[in-house]
Amino acid sequence: MPEPQTPPAGPRRGRRTAAVSLVIALACASTVAFLTAREAPSAAAPDSGQGQAGAEQRAANAFLRAPGSPMTVIAHRGASSAAPENTLLSDEVARRGGARWIENDVQPSRDGVPYILHDATVDRTTDGTGPIRGLTARELNRLDAGSWFAPAFTGARVPTLAAQLDDLRLRGGNLVLEIKGSHSREQVARIVKEVRDHGMADRVLVQSFDPEALRHTRALAPELPLGLLRDTLDPDPVAVAEELGLSAYNPAFGQLTAHPEAVAKLHAAGVAVMVWTVDTADRWKTLDSLGADAVITNRPAELAGWNAAWAQGRGAGS
């Protein structure tokens, strides 16, 4: 996702203190229970009143939230407000905070190994320098991807896609995998191979700003659901979704609120709406009222808590 939506590169002292406290808490916490098969997103939109037709659409696309369910929490680069983004530590904090879906970015090293990193360079989030695509796997494996965030995270590594898939498969969770930047068909094929080889095809949604990357994915792995990221809403989102075979259309918050009618149109076409990157309760409330299916957020634990309060309030009012 575009950098303006990310947490600040240099954490404040309060964040560092909170991060250290969180590490201590995590060290004392019990091991996360393994999740078994892919869990359908608990994303939820109010009933659109389409009756049987709406039920059929939801059955065909598990990413559409069922009536009475809260919006799905998708942890943006893991719990990126509490731990160094796009690391296995950040993923673990997100899991423990209640997120069953984690969003990460994937890019190739110079020698073609897919790595989990957002920026075009490693400068901001590691102790190294240079473009990720100009560094070999051996060079990337030596980088410290944690100390920039807080001393407690010193030694965290830039994970390979293979390492992340192993972690999710064993410890639980599902992946919204953003193919970052331009990728050739061969590079997308390597990503697809990793997903299949790790037995994670039923627990991964592939998203990208680049329609061509999604076309490659669809041709190579028609079983993988697709999401299109948009910072500007298309004049006809439904037509774009149908052309690309999307399971989800993923707009920026401001674009969706400027065109709220798009939600009902996409739902009528059987397409879910996942909105990025939204970190405040007032905006979560707005998205819930619009019927958004999922929220990509830097604050997954807070959104999970907001969802719990939402559900409790809904129960009390029934």
Coordinates of C-alpha atoms in Angstrom, one line a residue, residues 1-219:
M1 CA 0.0 0.0 0.0
P2 CA 1.2 3.6 -0.5
E3 CA 3.6 4.8 2.1
P4 CA 1.4 7.6 3.5
Q5 CA -0.8 4.9 5.0
T6 CA 2.0 3.3 7.0
P7 CA 3.1 4.0 10.6
P8 CA 5.9 6.5 11.0
A9 CA 9.4 5.2 10.1
G10 CA 10.8 6.4 13.4
P11 CA 8.7 5.2 16.4
R12 CA 8.2 7.6 19.2
R13 CA 9.4 6.7 22.7
G14 CA 5.9 5.8 23.8
R15 CA 5.6 3.3 21.0
R16 CA 9.0 1.8 21.8
T17 CA 8.0 1.4 25.5
A18 CA 4.7 -0.2 24.5
A19 CA 6.6 -2.5 22.1
V20 CA 8.9 -3.7 24.8
S21 CA 6.0 -4.3 27.2
L22 CA 4.3 -6.2 24.5
V23 CA 7.3 -8.4 23.9
I24 CA 7.4 -9.2 27.6
A25 CA 3.7 -10.0 27.6
L26 CA 4.0 -12.2 24.6
A27 CA 6.9 -14.1 26.2
C28 CA 4.7 -14.9 29.2
A29 CA 1.6 -15.7 27.2
S30 CA 0.5 -19.2 26.3
T31 CA 1.4 -20.5 22.9
V32 CA -1.2 -19.7 20.3
A33 CA -3.5 -22.6 19.5
F34 CA -3.0 -24.0 16.1
L35 CA -5.8 -23.2 13.6
T36 CA -6.8 -26.0 11.3
A37 CA -8.3 -25.5 7.9
R38 CA -8.9 -22.1 6.4
E39 CA -11.6 -20.3 8.3
A40 CA -14.1 -18.3 6.3
P41 CA -13.6 -14.6 6.8
S42 CA -15.7 -13.4 9.7
A43 CA -16.2 -10.2 7.7
A44 CA -19.8 -9.1 7.8
A45 CA -22.1 -6.7 6.1
P46 CA -25.7 -5.8 7.0
D47 CA -28.2 -7.7 5.0
S48 CA -28.8 -5.9 1.7
G49 CA -32.3 -7.2 1.5
Q50 CA -31.6 -9.3 -1.6
G51 CA -33.0 -12.4 0.1
Q52 CA -32.2 -15.7 -1.6
A53 CA -30.0 -14.0 -4.3
G54 CA -27.9 -12.4 -1.6
A55 CA -27.5 -15.8 0.2
E56 CA -26.4 -17.4 -3.0
Q57 CA -23.8 -14.7 -3.6
R58 CA -22.4 -15.1 -0.1
A59 CA -22.2 -18.9 -0.5
A60 CA -20.2 -18.4 -3.7
N61 CA -17.7 -15.9 -2.1
A62 CA -16.6 -16.6 1.4
F63 CA -15.1 -13.1 1.7
L64 CA -18.6 -11.6 1.7
R65 CA -19.6 -11.1 5.3
A66 CA -22.7 -12.8 6.5
P67 CA -25.6 -10.8 8.0
G68 CA -25.0 -10.1 11.7
S69 CA -21.2 -10.7 11.6
P70 CA -18.6 -8.0 12.1
M71 CA -16.1 -6.9 9.5
T72 CA -13.1 -9.1 9.0
V73 CA -9.8 -7.8 10.6
I74 CA -6.9 -7.9 8.2
A75 CA -3.6 -7.0 9.9
H76 CA -1.7 -4.6 7.7
R77 CA 1.9 -5.9 7.4
G78 CA 1.1 -7.8 10.6
A79 CA 0.5 -5.7 13.7
S80 CA 2.6 -2.9 12.3
S81 CA 1.7 -0.4 15.0
A82 CA 3.1 -2.7 17.7
A83 CA 5.9 -4.6 16.0
P84 CA 8.3 -4.2 13.0
E85 CA 6.2 -4.6 9.9
N86 CA 6.3 -7.6 7.5
T87 CA 8.2 -9.8 10.0
L88 CA 7.1 -13.0 11.6
L89 CA 7.1 -11.2 15.0
S90 CA 4.5 -8.7 13.6
D91 CA 2.4 -11.6 12.3
E92 CA 2.5 -13.3 15.7
V93 CA 1.5 -10.1 17.5
A94 CA -1.4 -9.8 15.1
R95 CA -2.5 -13.4 15.7
R96 CA -2.4 -12.9 19.5
G97 CA -4.4 -9.7 19.0
G98 CA -7.3 -11.6 17.3
A99 CA -6.5 -11.2 13.6
R100 CA -6.9 -14.4 11.6
W101 CA -6.0 -12.6 8.3
I102 CA -2.6 -11.0 7.8
E103 CA -1.6 -8.8 4.9
N104 CA 2.0 -8.8 3.7
D105 CA 3.9 -7.6 0.6
V106 CA 6.0 -9.8 -1.6
Q107 CA 8.9 -8.9 -3.9
P108 CA 11.8 -10.9 -5.4
S109 CA 15.4 -10.8 -4.5
R110 CA 18.1 -10.4 -7.2
D111 CA 18.2 -14.1 -7.5
G112 CA 14.5 -14.6 -7.7
V113 CA 13.6 -15.6 -4.1
P114 CA 10.3 -14.0 -3.0
Y115 CA 10.7 -12.0 0.2
I116 CA 8.3 -10.2 2.5
L117 CA 9.0 -6.4 2.2
H118 CA 7.0 -3.4 1.4
D119 CA 9.4 -0.7 0.1
A120 CA 11.4 -0.8 -3.1
T121 CA 14.6 -0.6 -0.9
V122 CA 15.6 -2.1 2.4
D123 CA 16.7 1.2 3.9
R124 CA 13.7 2.2 6.0
T125 CA 13.0 -1.1 7.7
T126 CA 16.4 -2.8 8.0
D127 CA 20.0 -2.0 8.9
G128 CA 20.9 -2.4 5.2
T129 CA 20.8 -0.2 2.1
G130 CA 19.8 -0.7 -1.5
P131 CA 16.9 -2.0 -3.6
I132 CA 15.5 -5.4 -2.6
R133 CA 15.7 -6.5 -6.2
G134 CA 19.4 -5.7 -6.3
L135 CA 20.3 -7.8 -3.2
T136 CA 20.7 -11.6 -3.2
A137 CA 18.9 -13.9 -0.8
R138 CA 22.2 -14.4 1.1
E139 CA 22.5 -10.6 1.6
L140 CA 18.9 -10.2 2.6
N141 CA 19.1 -13.0 5.2
R142 CA 21.8 -11.1 7.1
L143 CA 19.8 -7.9 7.6
D144 CA 18.3 -6.9 10.9
A145 CA 14.6 -5.9 10.3
G146 CA 13.7 -5.2 13.9
S147 CA 16.0 -2.8 15.6
W148 CA 14.7 0.2 13.6
F149 CA 11.4 -0.2 15.4
A150 CA 12.6 -0.8 18.9
P151 CA 15.6 -2.4 20.6
A152 CA 13.5 -5.3 21.9
F153 CA 13.0 -6.5 18.3
T154 CA 16.8 -6.5 17.4
G155 CA 17.6 -9.6 15.3
A156 CA 14.2 -10.0 13.5
R157 CA 14.8 -11.0 9.9
V158 CA 13.2 -10.2 6.6
P159 CA 11.3 -13.4 6.0
T160 CA 11.1 -15.3 2.8
L161 CA 7.6 -16.0 1.5
A162 CA 8.4 -19.7 2.2
A163 CA 9.2 -18.9 5.9
Q164 CA 6.0 -16.9 6.3
L165 CA 3.8 -19.6 4.7
D166 CA 5.4 -22.2 7.0
D167 CA 4.7 -19.9 10.0
L168 CA 1.1 -19.4 9.1
R169 CA 0.5 -23.1 8.3
L170 CA 1.9 -24.2 11.6
R171 CA 0.8 -21.4 13.9
G172 CA -2.4 -20.5 12.3
G173 CA -3.8 -17.7 10.1
N174 CA -4.6 -16.8 6.6
L175 CA -2.7 -14.5 4.2
V176 CA -3.7 -11.5 2.1
L177 CA -0.6 -11.5 -0.1
E178 CA 0.1 -8.3 -2.0
I179 CA 2.3 -8.7 -5.1
K180 CA 4.2 -5.5 -4.8
G181 CA 5.2 -3.6 -7.9
S182 CA 5.7 -5.0 -11.4
H183 CA 6.2 -8.8 -11.7
S184 CA 6.9 -10.9 -14.7
R185 CA 4.9 -14.0 -15.3
E186 CA 7.9 -16.1 -14.2
Q187 CA 8.1 -14.1 -10.9
V188 CA 4.4 -14.6 -10.3
A189 CA 4.9 -18.3 -11.1
R190 CA 7.5 -18.6 -8.3
I191 CA 5.1 -17.0 -5.8
V192 CA 2.3 -19.4 -6.9
K193 CA 4.7 -22.4 -6.6
E194 CA 5.6 -21.4 -3.0
V195 CA 1.9 -21.1 -2.0
R196 CA 1.1 -24.5 -3.5
D197 CA 4.2 -26.3 -2.2
H198 CA 3.3 -25.2 1.3
G199 CA -0.3 -26.4 1.0
M200 CA -1.6 -22.9 1.6
A201 CA -3.7 -22.3 -1.6
D202 CA -6.9 -22.5 0.4
R203 CA -5.7 -19.9 2.9
V204 CA -4.3 -17.2 0.6
L205 CA -5.9 -14.3 -1.2
V206 CA -3.6 -12.5 -3.7
Q207 CA -4.0 -8.8 -4.2
S208 CA -2.2 -6.2 -6.2
F209 CA -2.4 -2.6 -7.5
D210 CA -1.2 -4.1 -10.8
P211 CA -3.9 -5.8 -12.9
E212 CA -1.3 -7.6 -14.9
A213 CA 0.0 -9.4 -11.8
L214 CA -3.5 -10.5 -11.1
R215 CA -4.0 -11.8 -14.7
H216 CA -0.8 -13.8 -14.4
T217 CA -2.0 -15.2 -11.1
R218 CA -5.4 -16.2 -12.5
A219 CA -3.8 -17.9 -15.5

